[in-house]
CSV table of C-alpha atoms in Angstrom, one decimal:
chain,number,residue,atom,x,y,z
A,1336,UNK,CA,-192.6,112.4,-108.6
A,1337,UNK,CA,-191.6,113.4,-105.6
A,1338,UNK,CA,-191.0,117.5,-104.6
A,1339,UNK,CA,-187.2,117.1,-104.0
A,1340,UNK,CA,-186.4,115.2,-107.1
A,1341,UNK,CA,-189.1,118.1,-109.1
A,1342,UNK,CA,-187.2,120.5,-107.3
A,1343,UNK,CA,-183.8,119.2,-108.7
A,1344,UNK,CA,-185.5,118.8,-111.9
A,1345,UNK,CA,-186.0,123.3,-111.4
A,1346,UNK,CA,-182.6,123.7,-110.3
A,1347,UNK,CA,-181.2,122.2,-113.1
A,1348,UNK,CA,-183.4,124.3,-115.6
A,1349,UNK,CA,-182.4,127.5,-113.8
A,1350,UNK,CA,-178.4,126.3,-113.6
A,1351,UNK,CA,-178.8,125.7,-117.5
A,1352,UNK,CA,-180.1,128.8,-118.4
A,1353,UNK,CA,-177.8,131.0,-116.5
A,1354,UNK,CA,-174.9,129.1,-118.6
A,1355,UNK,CA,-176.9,129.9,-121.6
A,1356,UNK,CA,-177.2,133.8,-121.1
A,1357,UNK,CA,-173.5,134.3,-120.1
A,1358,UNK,CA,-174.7,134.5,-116.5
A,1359,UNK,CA,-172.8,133.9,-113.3
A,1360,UNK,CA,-174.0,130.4,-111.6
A,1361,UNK,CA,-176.6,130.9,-109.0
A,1362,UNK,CA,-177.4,134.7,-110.2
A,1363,UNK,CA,-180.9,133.8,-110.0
A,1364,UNK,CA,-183.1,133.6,-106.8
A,1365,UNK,CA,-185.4,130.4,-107.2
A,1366,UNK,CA,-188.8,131.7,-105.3
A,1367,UNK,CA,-190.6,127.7,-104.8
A,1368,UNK,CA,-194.5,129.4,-105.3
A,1369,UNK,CA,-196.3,127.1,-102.4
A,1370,UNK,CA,-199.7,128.6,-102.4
A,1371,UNK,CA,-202.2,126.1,-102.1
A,1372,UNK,CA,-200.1,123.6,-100.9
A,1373,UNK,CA,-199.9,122.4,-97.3
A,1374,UNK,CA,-196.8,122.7,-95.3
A,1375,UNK,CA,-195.6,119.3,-95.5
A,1376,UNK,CA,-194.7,120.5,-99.0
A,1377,UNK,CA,-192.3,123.5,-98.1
A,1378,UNK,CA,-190.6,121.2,-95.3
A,1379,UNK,CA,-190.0,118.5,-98.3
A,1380,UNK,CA,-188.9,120.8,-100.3
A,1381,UNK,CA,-186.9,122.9,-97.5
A,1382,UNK,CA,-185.1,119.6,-96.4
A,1383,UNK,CA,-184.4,119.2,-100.5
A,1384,UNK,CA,-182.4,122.4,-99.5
A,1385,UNK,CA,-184.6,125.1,-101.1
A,1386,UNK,CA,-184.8,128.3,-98.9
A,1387,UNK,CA,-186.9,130.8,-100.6
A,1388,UNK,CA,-190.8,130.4,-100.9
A,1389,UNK,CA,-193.6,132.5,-102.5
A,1390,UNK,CA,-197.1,132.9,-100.8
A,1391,UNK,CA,-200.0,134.5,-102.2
A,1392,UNK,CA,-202.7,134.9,-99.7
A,1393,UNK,CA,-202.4,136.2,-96.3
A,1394,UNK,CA,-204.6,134.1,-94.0
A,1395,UNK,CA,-203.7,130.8,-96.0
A,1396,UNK,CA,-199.9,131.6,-95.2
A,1397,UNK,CA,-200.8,132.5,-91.7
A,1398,UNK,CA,-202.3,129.3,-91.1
A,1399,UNK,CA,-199.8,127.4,-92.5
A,1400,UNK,CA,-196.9,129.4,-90.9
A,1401,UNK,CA,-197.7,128.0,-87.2
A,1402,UNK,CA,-197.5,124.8,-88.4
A,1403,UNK,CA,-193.5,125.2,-90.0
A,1404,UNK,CA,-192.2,125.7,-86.6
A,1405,UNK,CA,-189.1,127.1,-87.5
A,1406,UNK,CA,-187.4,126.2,-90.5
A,1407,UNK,CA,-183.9,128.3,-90.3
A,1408,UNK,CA,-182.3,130.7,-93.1
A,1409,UNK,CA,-185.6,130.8,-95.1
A,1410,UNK,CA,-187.1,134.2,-96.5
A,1411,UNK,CA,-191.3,134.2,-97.3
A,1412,UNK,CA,-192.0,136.1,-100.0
A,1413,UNK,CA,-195.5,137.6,-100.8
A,1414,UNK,CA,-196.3,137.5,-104.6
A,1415,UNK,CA,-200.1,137.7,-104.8
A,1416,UNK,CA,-202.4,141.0,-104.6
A,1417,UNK,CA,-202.1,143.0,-101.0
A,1418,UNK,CA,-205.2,144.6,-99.3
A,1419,UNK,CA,-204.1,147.5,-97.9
A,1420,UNK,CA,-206.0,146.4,-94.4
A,1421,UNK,CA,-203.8,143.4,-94.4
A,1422,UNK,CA,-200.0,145.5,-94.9
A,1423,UNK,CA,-199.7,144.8,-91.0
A,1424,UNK,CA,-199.9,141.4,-91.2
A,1425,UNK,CA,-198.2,140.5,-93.8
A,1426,UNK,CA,-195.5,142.8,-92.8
A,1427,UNK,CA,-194.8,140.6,-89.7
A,1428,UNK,CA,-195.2,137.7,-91.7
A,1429,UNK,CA,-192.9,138.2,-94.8
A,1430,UNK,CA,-189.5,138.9,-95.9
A,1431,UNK,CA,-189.9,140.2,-99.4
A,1432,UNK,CA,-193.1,142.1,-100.7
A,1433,UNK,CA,-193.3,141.9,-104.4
A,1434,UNK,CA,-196.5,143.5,-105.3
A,1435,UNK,CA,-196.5,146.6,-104.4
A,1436,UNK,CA,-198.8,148.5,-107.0
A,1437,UNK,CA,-199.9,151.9,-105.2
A,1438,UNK,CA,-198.6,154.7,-103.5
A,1439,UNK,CA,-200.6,154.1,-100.5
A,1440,UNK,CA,-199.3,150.9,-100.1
A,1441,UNK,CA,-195.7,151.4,-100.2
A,1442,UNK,CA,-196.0,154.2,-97.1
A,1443,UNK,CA,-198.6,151.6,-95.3
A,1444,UNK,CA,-195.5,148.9,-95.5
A,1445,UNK,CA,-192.6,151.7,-94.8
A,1446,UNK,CA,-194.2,152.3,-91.3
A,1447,UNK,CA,-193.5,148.6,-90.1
A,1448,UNK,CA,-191.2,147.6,-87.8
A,1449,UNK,CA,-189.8,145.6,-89.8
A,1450,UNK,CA,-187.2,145.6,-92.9
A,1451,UNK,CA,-188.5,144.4,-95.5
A,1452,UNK,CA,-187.0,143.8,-99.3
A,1453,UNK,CA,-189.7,145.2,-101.9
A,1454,UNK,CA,-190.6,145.2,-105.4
A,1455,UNK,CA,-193.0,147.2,-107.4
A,1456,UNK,CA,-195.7,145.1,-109.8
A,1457,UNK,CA,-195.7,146.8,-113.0
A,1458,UNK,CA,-199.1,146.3,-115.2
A,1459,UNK,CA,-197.3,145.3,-118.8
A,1460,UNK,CA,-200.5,143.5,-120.3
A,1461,UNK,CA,-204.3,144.3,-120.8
A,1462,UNK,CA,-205.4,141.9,-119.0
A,1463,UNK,CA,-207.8,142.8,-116.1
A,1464,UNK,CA,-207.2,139.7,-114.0
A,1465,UNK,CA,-203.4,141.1,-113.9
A,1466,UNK,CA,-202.8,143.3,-111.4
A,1467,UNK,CA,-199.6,146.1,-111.2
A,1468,UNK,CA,-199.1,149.3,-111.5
A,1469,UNK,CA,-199.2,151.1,-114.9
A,1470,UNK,CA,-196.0,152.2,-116.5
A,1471,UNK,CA,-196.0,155.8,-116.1
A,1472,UNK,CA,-197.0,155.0,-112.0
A,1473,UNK,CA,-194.0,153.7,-111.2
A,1474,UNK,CA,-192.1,156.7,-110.3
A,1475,UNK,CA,-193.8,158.0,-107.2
A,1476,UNK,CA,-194.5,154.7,-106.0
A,1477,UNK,CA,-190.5,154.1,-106.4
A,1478,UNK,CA,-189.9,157.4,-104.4
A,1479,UNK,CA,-192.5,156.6,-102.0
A,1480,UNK,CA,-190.5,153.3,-101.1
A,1481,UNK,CA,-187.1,155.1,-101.2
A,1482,UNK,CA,-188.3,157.8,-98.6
A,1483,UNK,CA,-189.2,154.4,-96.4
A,1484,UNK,CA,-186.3,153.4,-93.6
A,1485,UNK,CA,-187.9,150.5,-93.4
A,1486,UNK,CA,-188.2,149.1,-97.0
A,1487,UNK,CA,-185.3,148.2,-99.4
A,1488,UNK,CA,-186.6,148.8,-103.0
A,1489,UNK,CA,-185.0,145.6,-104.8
A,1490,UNK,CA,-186.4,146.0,-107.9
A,1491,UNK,CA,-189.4,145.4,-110.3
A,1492,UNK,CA,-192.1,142.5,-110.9
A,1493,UNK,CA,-194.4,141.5,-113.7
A,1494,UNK,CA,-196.7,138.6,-114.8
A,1495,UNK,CA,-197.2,138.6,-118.7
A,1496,UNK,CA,-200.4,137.2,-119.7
A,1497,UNK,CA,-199.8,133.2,-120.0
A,1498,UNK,CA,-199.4,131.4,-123.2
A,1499,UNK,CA,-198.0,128.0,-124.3
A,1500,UNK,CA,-195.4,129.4,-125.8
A,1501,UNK,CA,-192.9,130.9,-123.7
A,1502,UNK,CA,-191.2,132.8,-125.8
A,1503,UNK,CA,-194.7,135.1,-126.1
A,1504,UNK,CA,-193.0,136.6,-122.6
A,1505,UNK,CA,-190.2,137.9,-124.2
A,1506,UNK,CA,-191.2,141.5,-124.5
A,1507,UNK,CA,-192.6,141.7,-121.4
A,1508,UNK,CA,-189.8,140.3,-119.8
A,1509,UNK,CA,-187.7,142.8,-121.8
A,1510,UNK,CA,-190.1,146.0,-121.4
A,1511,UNK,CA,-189.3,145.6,-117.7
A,1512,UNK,CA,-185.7,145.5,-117.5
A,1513,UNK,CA,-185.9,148.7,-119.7
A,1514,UNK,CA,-188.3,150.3,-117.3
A,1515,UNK,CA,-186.1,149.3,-113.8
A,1516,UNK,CA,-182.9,150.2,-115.9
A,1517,UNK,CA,-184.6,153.8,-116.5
A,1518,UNK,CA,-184.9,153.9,-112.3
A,1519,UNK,CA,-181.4,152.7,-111.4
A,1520,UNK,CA,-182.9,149.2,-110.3
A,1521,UNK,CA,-181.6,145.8,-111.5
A,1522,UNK,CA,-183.7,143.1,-110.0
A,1523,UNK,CA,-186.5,141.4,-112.2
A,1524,UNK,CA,-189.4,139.3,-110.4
A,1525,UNK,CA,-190.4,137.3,-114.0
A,1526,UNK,CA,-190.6,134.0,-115.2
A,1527,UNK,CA,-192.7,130.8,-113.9
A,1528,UNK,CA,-192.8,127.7,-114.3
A,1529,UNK,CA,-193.3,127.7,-118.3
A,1530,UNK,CA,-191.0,130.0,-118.8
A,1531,UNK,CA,-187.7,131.0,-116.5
A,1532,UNK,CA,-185.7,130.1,-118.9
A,1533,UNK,CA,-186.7,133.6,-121.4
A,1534,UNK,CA,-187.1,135.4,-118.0
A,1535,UNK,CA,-183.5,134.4,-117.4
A,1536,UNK,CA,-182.2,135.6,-120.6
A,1537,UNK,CA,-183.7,139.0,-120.1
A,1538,UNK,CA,-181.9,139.4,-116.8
A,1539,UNK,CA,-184.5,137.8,-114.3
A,1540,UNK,CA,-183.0,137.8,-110.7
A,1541,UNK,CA,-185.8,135.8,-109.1
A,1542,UNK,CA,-188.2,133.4,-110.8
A,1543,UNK,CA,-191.6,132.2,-109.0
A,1544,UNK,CA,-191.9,128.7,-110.1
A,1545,UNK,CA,-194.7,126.7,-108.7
A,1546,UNK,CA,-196.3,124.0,-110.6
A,1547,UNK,CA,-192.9,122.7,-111.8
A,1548,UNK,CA,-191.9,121.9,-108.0
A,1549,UNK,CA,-195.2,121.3,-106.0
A,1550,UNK,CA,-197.7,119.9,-108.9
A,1551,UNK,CA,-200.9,120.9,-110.2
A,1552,UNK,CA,-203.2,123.0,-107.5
A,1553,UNK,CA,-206.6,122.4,-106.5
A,1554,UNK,CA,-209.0,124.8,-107.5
């Protein structure tokens, strides 16, 4: 299948699950996850009319970035876990940051140039592959960003641990609306691939959704 038509395929899934919630149409920011993928692939899907794109490894996205030429009205977000030693880089290199997970972090970012749209990770599961910030963390990393010209605190991010059945997500979807409502924030970074559709009926605002549009990864 090709990526525009798996693309449509997403759209459609999104479109369906806003009507579902009682949500207006297009409410939710589709992020197209592209890591591991070559740049052939965002310019299909980007001619299929998708704007928004997910990266998450510096010097991969770096690589491929020369090789987009420009590709007008798109925003790069970075989803995946930032080395402080590379905040420059991926500063000048993205439009949204949605990892941030330390204090040191957020004031490494807020001395960049450049504006950039943020989003603190929150650490809902016990699993040490996941990455985030704990609960009770969030706080002064959220002040740290707001005393930052230079970054716009859009909301909060999370990655549950993964499991067949989607609806497994559900409290942690729903532990972090309750945490960014407790901070005055509304936007939600949840939901992939297996499953936007809870994310969407606990108030996600952008879903990362990767293997649904480009296919399986290589190792």
């Amino acid at each position: 299948m090709r990526v525009a038509d798996r693309l449509a395929a997403v759209q459609e899934r999104i479109r369906a699950a806003e009507e579902r919630a009682g949500r207006a149409p297009g409410s939710v920011t589709l992020v197209a996850v592209s890591k591991r993928k070559p740049a052939t692939d965002i310019i299909a899907a980007y001619e299929a009319g998708q704007r928004d794109f997910g990266e998450n490894y510096v010097q991969e996205f770096a690589a491929k970035d020369t090789a987009l030429g420009e590709l007008k009205h798109t925003r790069f977000h970075f989803i995946g876990k930032l080395q402080s030693n590379k905040s420059n880089k991926a500063a000048s290199l993205f439009d949204a940051i949605h990892t941030i997970d330390r204090v040191k972090l957020a004031r490494r970012l807020g001395r960049s140039q450049k504006v950039l749209d943020v989003f603190v990770e929150v650490k809902l599961s016990h699993e040490p592959t996941k990455g985030g910030a704990a609960p009770q963390a969030v706080a002064e990393i959220v002040e740290a960003i707001r005393a930052a010209p230079s970054l716009r605190l859009r909301g909060l991010m999370t990655m549950p641990p993964w499991n067949s059945d989607p609806s497994r997500s559900r409290p942690y979807f729903r532990r972090l609306r309750e945490i960014a409502a407790g901070h005055g924030l509304s936007g939600l970074s949840m939901g992939m691939s297996h499953d936007l559709e809870v994310a969407i009926d606990e108030g996600a605002t952008h879903v990362r959704v990767g293997t649904a549009i480009f296919g399986k990864r290589d190792a």
